[in-house]
Amino acid sequence: MELKVDNSRGFIEDNGVESTTQARSPSTARTQRLKLAFMEEKPTICAERNVLVTRSYQETEALQPVLRQAMAFEKTLDEMPVWIRDDELIVSNLASRPGGSFLFPEYDDSLIIQELDTISTRRVDPWQIEEDDKALIRSCGEYWRGRNLNAMADARMADEVRQAVESGSLFNSPMGKMTGVGHIAPDIEGVIQRGLNANIAEAEAHIARLDLTKPEDFAKLPFLKAVVITDKAAIRWAGRFAALAREKAASEQDENRKRELEEIAAVCEWVPANPARNFREAVQAAAFIMATVQIEQPGVSISTGRLDQYFYPFYRKEIEDGTMTEAQALEMLECLWIKLAESRRVSPEQGTFALNGYPIWMALTVGGQTGDGYDASNDISYMFLDVSSNLRVHEPMLTARIHKRSPHKFLMACCEANKTHGGGLPALFNDEPIIESQLFHVPGMTKEDAGDYSIVGCSDVVCAGKGTEGLPYQAISLARVMEHMLQARDPVSGTPLTSGVGDMFQWKSFDDLMQSFREQAQIWARLTFLQLLPLVELHGKQLPCPYMSSLMRDSIGRARPFYDGGAIYGSHATLGCLIGIGTLANSMAAVRKLIFDDQVINMSQLKHALETNFEDESTTPSGPAIRAMCLNAPKYGNDDPYVDNIAKDCLTTLTKEMWQYETKPRVGYGAVVSPVTAHIAMGFLSGATPDGRKAMTPLSDACSPAQGTEKKGPTAAIKSVSHLEHVNLSQGSVFNMRVHPASVQSAEGMSSWANLIRTYFDLGGWELQFNVVDAEVLKEAQKHPEDYKDLVVRVVGYSAFFVELDKMVQDDIISRTEFAI
Amino acid sequence: MFLKGCPLRCLWCSNPESQQHVPQLGFIASRCVGVGGQCGGACLSVCPVSALHLGVEDKPIIDWQVCDACGLCAQACPEGALEVVGRDMSVDEVIAEVEKDRPFYRRSGGGVTLGGGEPLLQHHFTSALLEAAHDVYLHTALETSGFAAWEHFEPVLKHVDLLQIDLKHLDPIRHREVTGQSNELILENLRRVLSVKAPQDVIVRFPVIPGCNDSVEEIRDMTEFVMGLGFTQIELIPYHKMGVSKYAQYGMAYPLLNCESPSETDMARLREVVPILVG
């Protein structure tokens, strides 16, 4: 792409790709240069955090876990190098150099340590690393062996879970064992309005109130001290940026830049310690908070909350006072956006298989309604839509809330942004069922706070700064459940799994099939919950994240870590991610149709066909012929109750099984249907299924119909998907639609598109996301990745650069049915 | 909702599968992976009348004279490359199908649109269907060539909220050349329509077909004729090639070779002579 910079105006013309939609680029020469620098930097692993954290933990072995974590955080912020890049107005950094990221040995980095020599050349999500850094990371690794969170979790595993993991029927998920507490949004609004000094004052006042002679008060001391340590450390960290800016200003020749650097210094000396006084300080405070919370711990989907709501009062005041122009505000937001995009997370290779494209799922929410029911879309909401289209990077994930009274203009702006962005941003969320779901699932949730929700992941929602959600995810592969149903015993170990209706040969009718599913649902809900339970204790007590807790009401008031009862709303402590609902429903429908209704084949024939992957041509009917029958059986996604009811009943059965488990009263096991790319990984581990799916191919993604099986167009697909009880899912569902760009060229096409969205939401759908990219363009990008470096696509619940994805994920996206609207 | 069967054979027809009034087999060659693929040539072996033979690229060729559209091959094909178009449906079945999309009509203001083919060929059914749609408060629209006896047409019109009726040419001879039928019946029906429908509920549509009716004079004459009868809405529909690939799927040959869609300039010139343009 060739860029022409018109210096006279400071704006840029993008003479790049011939596109049917207008190509967009960052709004100023500055942000254009910042984006180019960002695109060119190679993701690099830095060893500094490993060294600092390990040294700190070695020095603090006698202390309580919460203080040890606080002091490791403090040491990292005090000693890890900081940098400011040319052109930057908003500063902060994750690691010691641009493009850098780091590891979390206290959680577990042993898998990555094993891969250090190959990580720079691996196919998916490679990382550069210098030899010196490798050596440092390896030597730190010695200390952590047997001491990290993952080791503690494994040591606490229940016997039945261990057996299931060893037999291979249960996946020993690294989520929550090597990762931290994610799916949360820190209280950025609080920091903007009150500053971190207010937190420190509150914690110190609480300490002063304690009667240390009482054991319960004495026990509160370490946490409150940890809060003071971490928040002071964050303020000092901002001060280091101020000092660096002053130092750079002193030697800067360019008068403009010199002034800018002095402004940066002044801003960083004030926030995040104190309340923001203007728009720029509010934006800078948000950047600092988002970086520091990611330095403390490796939670995924740590999100920004509703930045349009937090920034707008400052914006309006400055526009009214004439102290800032709209263009300046837009540039500031673009600077912030690039800062947020710099966050990348290092995954071991097995992780990249399920989570591909360096994702961190940092959701940024715009639009929706206020807690008291007013429409909340404002100028900043629209500006963020522009920023996302202008910059076209994969993070943060822009998400827009739509409600029944959302202005048509806002919905159309979201569609327009999807069209220009192409890569699924913003994803759209439906306020009504989401608010209802929170009131239903979250203990003590008020209507005001439910209405103020933020998106914190693919489909997950919380009240920012007040609520915490399930952090450890456990994936439940519904294809594996289907295999267990058919055989009624573990396919690997041969252990019988049920005592009820037995295996497929004992089923007399479809009712037996459903009964078998109910039995499996009990087994899997119990097993996966047991698998997650040790993590609840570990994240609450061993690595309780005092800094994040200080950014979560009412942790300081209660003197408890946010995940251990500090947050006002603790809903589901753990989450089960249900993968392949389309595959499961289609499989059960095929068995019902072919074996019980039409009686064209029997169970032995089906079993043999599945075992031979539909490839045995010596049988009558042949394997391929049986597969054809299976493929022709009713398929979820075509508004056919025969199969849609099965999908609905299975999902309801499983979610109800999960609800009965509680970690504390009414804080239990929530469900979500958004598998990131795990449907591909899980599919790879599964044999052929009765829906005609061949072995080792992807399962259906999220709650979308299985790839290519929706034959009756977008309205039927929408009817099927909305037939599910989305409200039963405490953390929602993701529905992917691929839209052909030509079909939304005209005003009429755009209006049909908006009608489709409104109807899906009328029917109670949770979330809807789009890829507005031609299949041919995607195939072309596979062939010539060098020409499509900034082609962003929606994967599942997140966006990524297409060319950075694994080939299997790319193929999966191409195989999704493309709708002409 | 498309009703199969049409008395006309317009050269530019974009729904060739709707011309015959019986179900037909279609073969979408691009979906076929060849009999060497996983299907093992199931379509060839299941055909009870041996209408499928092995052709080039390992794909079946269909003897259209022999095929009776029983659909066994379509059931056997795992790729969806063979499909039967058209099936017998009762009024209740059609209404049930239409009802499925009711949530969308609330947003889009849509309803039932009958097209084809020529729905008036099955005028009893069409009338009953539109009446049933009205019974459940659905908006109804009818797309017709106008080629039907008035005594068949008039009872249907009672249940039509929006009538979209074509006019292809004023000259009976030219009309027969390009559609296979003369236009007297159509012109006569146009003269009568406004005796039972209000002008705002009728759109007269001119397909603009290069070389058939796309001169300024032809369009102007047609416009004057239509306006003379009191109609107030005309829509120009430019020729398009969206249906071309379907001909081969049904063993048919596309009759209008080397015809290009009218340019935007051509269309703009024609629109100028139509003062009551809609759409």
mmCIF file of N, CA and C in Angstrom, chain A residues 163-255:
data_model
loop_
_atom_site.group_PDB
_atom_site.id
_atom_site.type_symbol
_atom_site.label_atom_id
_atom_site.label_comp_id
_atom_site.label_asym_id
_atom_site.label_seq_id
_atom_site.Cartn_x
_atom_site.Cartn_y
_atom_site.Cartn_z
ATOM 1 N N GLN A 163 -8.277 -39.203 36.710
ATOM 2 C CA GLN A 163 -8.504 -40.407 35.884
ATOM 3 C C GLN A 163 -9.010 -40.034 34.490
ATOM 4 N N ALA A 164 -9.965 -39.117 34.457
ATOM 5 C CA ALA A 164 -10.546 -38.734 33.160
ATOM 6 C C ALA A 164 -9.510 -38.037 32.290
ATOM 7 N N VAL A 165 -8.648 -37.246 32.926
ATOM 8 C CA VAL A 165 -7.602 -36.567 32.159
ATOM 9 C C VAL A 165 -6.610 -37.599 31.635
ATOM 10 N N GLU A 166 -6.237 -38.533 32.521
ATOM 11 C CA GLU A 166 -5.252 -39.533 32.104
ATOM 12 C C GLU A 166 -5.797 -40.432 31.003
ATOM 13 N N SER A 167 -7.099 -40.712 31.034
ATOM 14 C CA SER A 167 -7.683 -41.567 29.995
ATOM 15 C C SER A 167 -7.880 -40.801 28.694
ATOM 16 N N GLY A 168 -7.713 -39.478 28.755
ATOM 17 C CA GLY A 168 -7.823 -38.701 27.524
ATOM 18 C C GLY A 168 -9.221 -38.197 27.246
ATOM 19 N N SER A 169 -10.200 -38.557 28.089
ATOM 20 C CA SER A 169 -11.551 -38.105 27.746
ATOM 21 C C SER A 169 -11.778 -36.672 28.209
ATOM 22 N N LEU A 170 -10.973 -36.187 29.131
ATOM 23 C CA LEU A 170 -11.113 -34.800 29.593
ATOM 24 C C LEU A 170 -9.844 -34.039 29.234
ATOM 25 N N PHE A 171 -10.018 -32.886 28.644
ATOM 26 C CA PHE A 171 -8.896 -32.057 28.232
ATOM 27 C C PHE A 171 -8.389 -31.286 29.445
ATOM 28 N N ASN A 172 -7.099 -31.375 29.725
ATOM 29 C CA ASN A 172 -6.519 -30.663 30.870
ATOM 30 C C ASN A 172 -6.226 -29.234 30.431
ATOM 31 N N SER A 173 -7.272 -28.417 30.444
ATOM 32 C CA SER A 173 -7.179 -27.081 29.865
ATOM 33 C C SER A 173 -6.219 -26.191 30.637
ATOM 34 N N PRO A 174 -5.380 -25.447 29.920
ATOM 35 C CA PRO A 174 -4.477 -24.513 30.597
ATOM 36 C C PRO A 174 -5.180 -23.233 31.040
ATOM 37 N N MET A 175 -6.425 -23.043 30.573
ATOM 38 C CA MET A 175 -7.115 -21.798 30.907
ATOM 39 C C MET A 175 -7.340 -21.711 32.407
ATOM 40 N N GLY A 176 -6.858 -20.635 33.006
ATOM 41 C CA GLY A 176 -7.031 -20.457 34.441
ATOM 42 C C GLY A 176 -5.925 -21.118 35.244
ATOM 43 N N LYS A 177 -5.083 -21.918 34.587
ATOM 44 C CA LYS A 177 -3.961 -22.542 35.285
ATOM 45 C C LYS A 177 -2.656 -21.869 34.869
ATOM 46 N N MET A 178 -2.573 -21.566 33.582
ATOM 47 C CA MET A 178 -1.416 -20.804 33.126
ATOM 48 C C MET A 178 -1.824 -19.355 32.873
ATOM 49 N N THR A 179 -3.126 -19.099 32.917
ATOM 50 C CA THR A 179 -3.597 -17.730 32.719
ATOM 51 C C THR A 179 -4.180 -17.210 34.030
ATOM 52 N N GLY A 180 -4.435 -15.905 34.035
ATOM 53 C CA GLY A 180 -4.894 -15.282 35.271
ATOM 54 C C GLY A 180 -6.394 -15.076 35.285
ATOM 55 N N VAL A 181 -6.788 -14.022 35.996
ATOM 56 C CA VAL A 181 -8.204 -13.739 36.160
ATOM 57 C C VAL A 181 -8.633 -12.778 35.063
ATOM 58 N N GLY A 182 -9.327 -13.321 34.103
ATOM 59 C CA GLY A 182 -9.745 -12.484 32.982
ATOM 60 C C GLY A 182 -11.228 -12.199 33.017
ATOM 61 N N HIS A 183 -11.711 -11.725 31.883
ATOM 62 C CA HIS A 183 -13.133 -11.401 31.762
ATOM 63 C C HIS A 183 -13.582 -10.424 32.832
ATOM 64 N N ILE A 184 -12.800 -9.368 32.951
ATOM 65 C CA ILE A 184 -13.146 -8.320 33.890
ATOM 66 C C ILE A 184 -12.812 -6.985 33.254
ATOM 67 N N ALA A 185 -13.365 -5.942 33.811
ATOM 68 C CA ALA A 185 -13.042 -4.586 33.377
ATOM 69 C C ALA A 185 -12.733 -3.775 34.623
ATOM 70 N N PRO A 186 -11.494 -3.243 34.731
ATOM 71 C CA PRO A 186 -11.147 -2.458 35.912
ATOM 72 C C PRO A 186 -11.956 -1.166 35.956
ATOM 73 N N ASP A 187 -11.956 -0.542 37.116
ATOM 74 C CA ASP A 187 -12.767 0.654 37.316
ATOM 75 C C ASP A 187 -12.063 1.883 36.751
ATOM 76 N N ILE A 188 -11.979 1.944 35.416
ATOM 77 C CA ILE A 188 -11.310 3.083 34.785
ATOM 78 C C ILE A 188 -12.065 4.370 35.096
ATOM 79 N N GLU A 189 -13.387 4.275 35.132
ATOM 80 C CA GLU A 189 -14.180 5.468 35.429
ATOM 81 C C GLU A 189 -13.797 6.023 36.804
ATOM 82 N N GLY A 190 -13.613 5.108 37.770
ATOM 83 C CA GLY A 190 -13.234 5.536 39.120
ATOM 84 C C GLY A 190 -11.875 6.210 39.125
ATOM 85 N N VAL A 191 -10.927 5.651 38.368
ATOM 86 C CA VAL A 191 -9.589 6.239 38.328
ATOM 87 C C VAL A 191 -9.647 7.618 37.681
ATOM 88 N N ILE A 192 -10.431 7.745 36.616
ATOM 89 C CA ILE A 192 -10.555 9.038 35.951
ATOM 90 C C ILE A 192 -11.176 10.061 36.905
ATOM 91 N N GLN A 193 -12.181 9.636 37.648
ATOM 92 C CA GLN A 193 -12.909 10.593 38.486
ATOM 93 C C GLN A 193 -12.246 10.855 39.834
ATOM 94 N N ARG A 194 -11.589 9.825 40.399
ATOM 95 C CA ARG A 194 -11.056 10.005 41.757
ATOM 96 C C ARG A 194 -9.540 9.885 41.835
ATOM 97 N N GLY A 195 -8.949 9.126 40.895
ATOM 98 C CA GLY A 195 -7.501 8.935 40.939
ATOM 99 C C GLY A 195 -7.109 7.809 41.888
ATOM 100 N N LEU A 196 -5.925 7.249 41.659
ATOM 101 C CA LEU A 196 -5.470 6.136 42.509
ATOM 102 C C LEU A 196 -5.186 6.595 43.937
ATOM 103 N N ASN A 197 -4.879 7.886 44.100
ATOM 104 C CA ASN A 197 -4.649 8.387 45.460
ATOM 105 C C ASN A 197 -5.861 8.143 46.351
ATOM 106 N N ALA A 198 -7.044 8.200 45.751
ATOM 107 C CA ALA A 198 -8.255 7.968 46.540
ATOM 108 C C ALA A 198 -8.287 6.532 47.042
ATOM 109 N N ASN A 199 -7.838 5.581 46.197
ATOM 110 C CA ASN A 199 -7.777 4.178 46.625
ATOM 111 C C ASN A 199 -6.801 4.023 47.790
ATOM 112 N N ILE A 200 -5.644 4.680 47.633
ATOM 113 C CA ILE A 200 -4.620 4.567 48.676
ATOM 114 C C ILE A 200 -5.165 5.132 49.988
ATOM 115 N N ALA A 201 -5.818 6.284 49.879
ATOM 116 C CA ALA A 201 -6.375 6.911 51.083
ATOM 117 C C ALA A 201 -7.425 5.998 51.718
ATOM 118 N N GLU A 202 -8.248 5.389 50.879
ATOM 119 C CA GLU A 202 -9.297 4.511 51.403
ATOM 120 C C GLU A 202 -8.680 3.303 52.113
ATOM 121 N N ALA A 203 -7.639 2.723 51.487
ATOM 122 C CA ALA A 203 -6.992 1.553 52.096
ATOM 123 C C ALA A 203 -6.303 1.940 53.404
ATOM 124 N N GLU A 204 -5.642 3.106 53.410
ATOM 125 C CA GLU A 204 -4.946 3.531 54.630
ATOM 126 C C GLU A 204 -5.941 3.841 55.739
ATOM 127 N N ALA A 205 -7.063 4.423 55.364
ATOM 128 C CA ALA A 205 -8.094 4.709 56.367
ATOM 129 C C ALA A 205 -8.641 3.411 56.942
ATOM 130 N N HIS A 206 -8.803 2.429 56.054
ATOM 131 C CA HIS A 206 -9.300 1.135 56.520
ATOM 132 C C HIS A 206 -8.302 0.497 57.494
ATOM 133 N N ILE A 207 -7.028 0.597 57.147
ATOM 134 C CA ILE A 207 -5.993 0.052 58.040
ATOM 135 C C ILE A 207 -6.073 0.748 59.405
ATOM 136 N N ALA A 208 -6.245 2.065 59.355
ATOM 137 C CA ALA A 208 -6.297 2.827 60.602
ATOM 138 C C ALA A 208 -7.487 2.403 61.465
ATOM 139 N N ARG A 209 -8.564 1.970 60.820
ATOM 140 C CA ARG A 209 -9.758 1.551 61.565
ATOM 141 C C ARG A 209 -9.631 0.153 62.168
ATOM 142 N N LEU A 210 -8.672 -0.641 61.669
ATOM 143 C CA LEU A 210 -8.593 -2.038 62.111
ATOM 144 C C LEU A 210 -8.225 -2.126 63.584
ATOM 145 N N ASP A 211 -8.849 -3.082 64.263
ATOM 146 C CA ASP A 211 -8.420 -3.401 65.621
ATOM 147 C C ASP A 211 -7.533 -4.633 65.509
ATOM 148 N N LEU A 212 -6.237 -4.405 65.456
ATOM 149 C CA LEU A 212 -5.316 -5.486 65.110
ATOM 150 C C LEU A 212 -5.272 -6.601 66.157
ATOM 151 N N THR A 213 -5.864 -6.353 67.297
ATOM 152 C CA THR A 213 -5.904 -7.425 68.295
ATOM 153 C C THR A 213 -6.966 -8.450 67.954
ATOM 154 N N LYS A 214 -7.871 -8.099 67.022
ATOM 155 C CA LYS A 214 -8.879 -9.078 66.610
ATOM 156 C C LYS A 214 -8.345 -9.872 65.426
ATOM 157 N N PRO A 215 -8.385 -11.193 65.527
ATOM 158 C CA PRO A 215 -7.794 -12.006 64.440
ATOM 159 C C PRO A 215 -8.387 -11.676 63.069
ATOM 160 N N GLU A 216 -9.715 -11.433 62.990
ATOM 161 C CA GLU A 216 -10.295 -11.195 61.661
ATOM 162 C C GLU A 216 -9.776 -9.881 61.072
ATOM 163 N N ASP A 217 -9.527 -8.896 61.924
ATOM 164 C CA ASP A 217 -8.972 -7.640 61.427
ATOM 165 C C ASP A 217 -7.496 -7.812 61.048
ATOM 166 N N PHE A 218 -6.793 -8.545 61.881
ATOM 167 C CA PHE A 218 -5.375 -8.787 61.616
ATOM 168 C C PHE A 218 -5.197 -9.455 60.249
ATOM 169 N N ALA A 219 -6.143 -10.330 59.940
ATOM 170 C CA ALA A 219 -6.057 -11.061 58.665
ATOM 171 C C ALA A 219 -6.268 -10.148 57.461
ATOM 172 N N LYS A 220 -6.901 -8.990 57.702
ATOM 173 C CA LYS A 220 -7.158 -8.075 56.576
ATOM 174 C C LYS A 220 -5.922 -7.251 56.209
ATOM 175 N N LEU A 221 -5.003 -7.181 57.129
ATOM 176 C CA LEU A 221 -3.880 -6.266 56.953
ATOM 177 C C LEU A 221 -3.053 -6.523 55.684
ATOM 178 N N PRO A 222 -2.653 -7.777 55.430
ATOM 179 C CA PRO A 222 -1.797 -7.981 54.244
ATOM 180 C C PRO A 222 -2.447 -7.478 52.952
ATOM 181 N N PHE A 223 -3.741 -7.758 52.788
ATOM 182 C CA PHE A 223 -4.390 -7.330 51.544
ATOM 183 C C PHE A 223 -4.383 -5.812 51.424
ATOM 184 N N LEU A 224 -4.748 -5.128 52.519
ATOM 185 C CA LEU A 224 -4.837 -3.662 52.442
ATOM 186 C C LEU A 224 -3.457 -3.044 52.211
ATOM 187 N N LYS A 225 -2.446 -3.625 52.849
ATOM 188 C CA LYS A 225 -1.087 -3.132 52.604
ATOM 189 C C LYS A 225 -0.689 -3.365 51.144
ATOM 190 N N ALA A 226 -1.114 -4.507 50.630
ATOM 191 C CA ALA A 226 -0.781 -4.833 49.231
ATOM 192 C C ALA A 226 -1.407 -3.817 48.281
ATOM 193 N N VAL A 227 -2.616 -3.401 48.599
ATOM 194 C CA VAL A 227 -3.280 -2.393 47.759
ATOM 195 C C VAL A 227 -2.477 -1.092 47.769
ATOM 196 N N VAL A 228 -2.044 -0.679 48.932
ATOM 197 C CA VAL A 228 -1.278 0.563 49.024
ATOM 198 C C VAL A 228 0.014 0.445 48.214
ATOM 199 N N ILE A 229 0.682 -0.705 48.355
ATOM 200 C CA ILE A 229 1.937 -0.915 47.617
ATOM 201 C C ILE A 229 1.705 -0.839 46.107
ATOM 202 N N THR A 230 0.687 -1.549 45.621
ATOM 203 C CA THR A 230 0.511 -1.639 44.164
ATOM 204 C C THR A 230 0.063 -0.298 43.580
ATOM 205 N N ASP A 231 -0.842 0.395 44.258
ATOM 206 C CA ASP A 231 -1.325 1.649 43.677
ATOM 207 C C ASP A 231 -0.244 2.725 43.713
ATOM 208 N N LYS A 232 0.558 2.714 44.769
ATOM 209 C CA LYS A 232 1.681 3.664 44.784
ATOM 210 C C LYS A 232 2.680 3.325 43.678
ATOM 211 N N ALA A 233 2.864 2.026 43.452
ATOM 212 C CA ALA A 233 3.800 1.604 42.394
ATOM 213 C C ALA A 233 3.309 2.090 41.032
ATOM 214 N N ALA A 234 2.001 1.999 40.796
ATOM 215 C CA ALA A 234 1.457 2.442 39.504
ATOM 216 C C ALA A 234 1.657 3.939 39.332
ATOM 217 N N ILE A 235 1.517 4.692 40.414
ATOM 218 C CA ILE A 235 1.721 6.146 40.325
ATOM 219 C C ILE A 235 3.200 6.461 40.039
ATOM 220 N N ARG A 236 4.087 5.744 40.727
ATOM 221 C CA ARG A 236 5.518 5.965 40.460
ATOM 222 C C ARG A 236 5.877 5.611 39.020
ATOM 223 N N TRP A 237 5.212 4.568 38.509
ATOM 224 C CA TRP A 237 5.466 4.133 37.122
ATOM 225 C C TRP A 237 5.108 5.270 36.155
ATOM 226 N N ALA A 238 3.955 5.875 36.358
ATOM 227 C CA ALA A 238 3.565 7.023 35.524
ATOM 228 C C ALA A 238 4.612 8.119 35.660
ATOM 229 N N GLY A 239 5.125 8.291 36.887
ATOM 230 C CA GLY A 239 6.162 9.296 37.119
ATOM 231 C C GLY A 239 7.423 9.006 36.315
ATOM 232 N N ARG A 240 7.721 7.736 36.097
ATOM 233 C CA ARG A 240 8.906 7.394 35.292
ATOM 234 C C ARG A 240 8.713 7.845 33.851
ATOM 235 N N PHE A 241 7.476 7.741 33.343
ATOM 236 C CA PHE A 241 7.200 8.246 31.987
ATOM 237 C C PHE A 241 7.356 9.764 31.954
ATOM 238 N N ALA A 242 6.883 10.419 33.025
ATOM 239 C CA ALA A 242 7.020 11.880 33.085
ATOM 240 C C ALA A 242 8.495 12.264 33.053
ATOM 241 N N ALA A 243 9.289 11.546 33.847
ATOM 242 C CA ALA A 243 10.719 11.868 33.895
ATOM 243 C C ALA A 243 11.379 11.631 32.543
ATOM 244 N N LEU A 244 10.999 10.514 31.903
ATOM 245 C CA LEU A 244 11.584 10.210 30.592
ATOM 246 C C LEU A 244 11.183 11.277 29.568
ATOM 247 N N ALA A 245 9.948 11.715 29.633
ATOM 248 C CA ALA A 245 9.484 12.747 28.698
ATOM 249 C C ALA A 245 10.254 14.047 28.923
ATOM 250 N N ARG A 246 10.468 14.404 30.185
ATOM 251 C CA ARG A 246 11.244 15.626 30.476
ATOM 252 C C ARG A 246 12.670 15.503 29.938
ATOM 253 N N GLU A 247 13.259 14.312 30.132
ATOM 254 C CA GLU A 247 14.625 14.075 29.670
ATOM 255 C C GLU A 247 14.712 14.206 28.152
ATOM 256 N N LYS A 248 13.716 13.580 27.459
ATOM 257 C CA LYS A 248 13.703 13.660 25.991
ATOM 258 C C LYS A 248 13.471 15.098 25.537
ATOM 259 N N ALA A 249 12.615 15.812 26.248
ATOM 260 C CA ALA A 249 12.311 17.197 25.866
ATOM 261 C C ALA A 249 13.564 18.059 25.940
ATOM 262 N N ALA A 250 14.376 17.777 26.947
ATOM 263 C CA ALA A 250 15.577 18.600 27.133
ATOM 264 C C ALA A 250 16.505 18.514 25.937
ATOM 265 N N SER A 251 16.556 17.333 25.295
ATOM 266 C CA SER A 251 17.492 17.197 24.178
ATOM 267 C C SER A 251 16.784 17.297 22.822
ATOM 268 N N GLU A 252 15.478 17.537 22.830
ATOM 269 C CA GLU A 252 14.725 17.559 21.568
ATOM 270 C C GLU A 252 14.990 18.869 20.808
ATOM 271 N N GLN A 253 15.313 18.728 19.503
ATOM 272 C CA GLN A 253 15.602 19.912 18.691
ATOM 273 C C GLN A 253 14.329 20.543 18.152
ATOM 274 N N ASP A 254 13.365 19.656 17.783
ATOM 275 C CA ASP A 254 12.127 20.128 17.174
ATOM 276 C C ASP A 254 11.251 20.793 18.244
ATOM 277 N N GLU A 255 10.924 22.051 18.033
ATOM 278 C CA GLU A 255 10.201 22.813 19.059
ATOM 279 C C GLU A 255 8.823 22.223 19.354
#
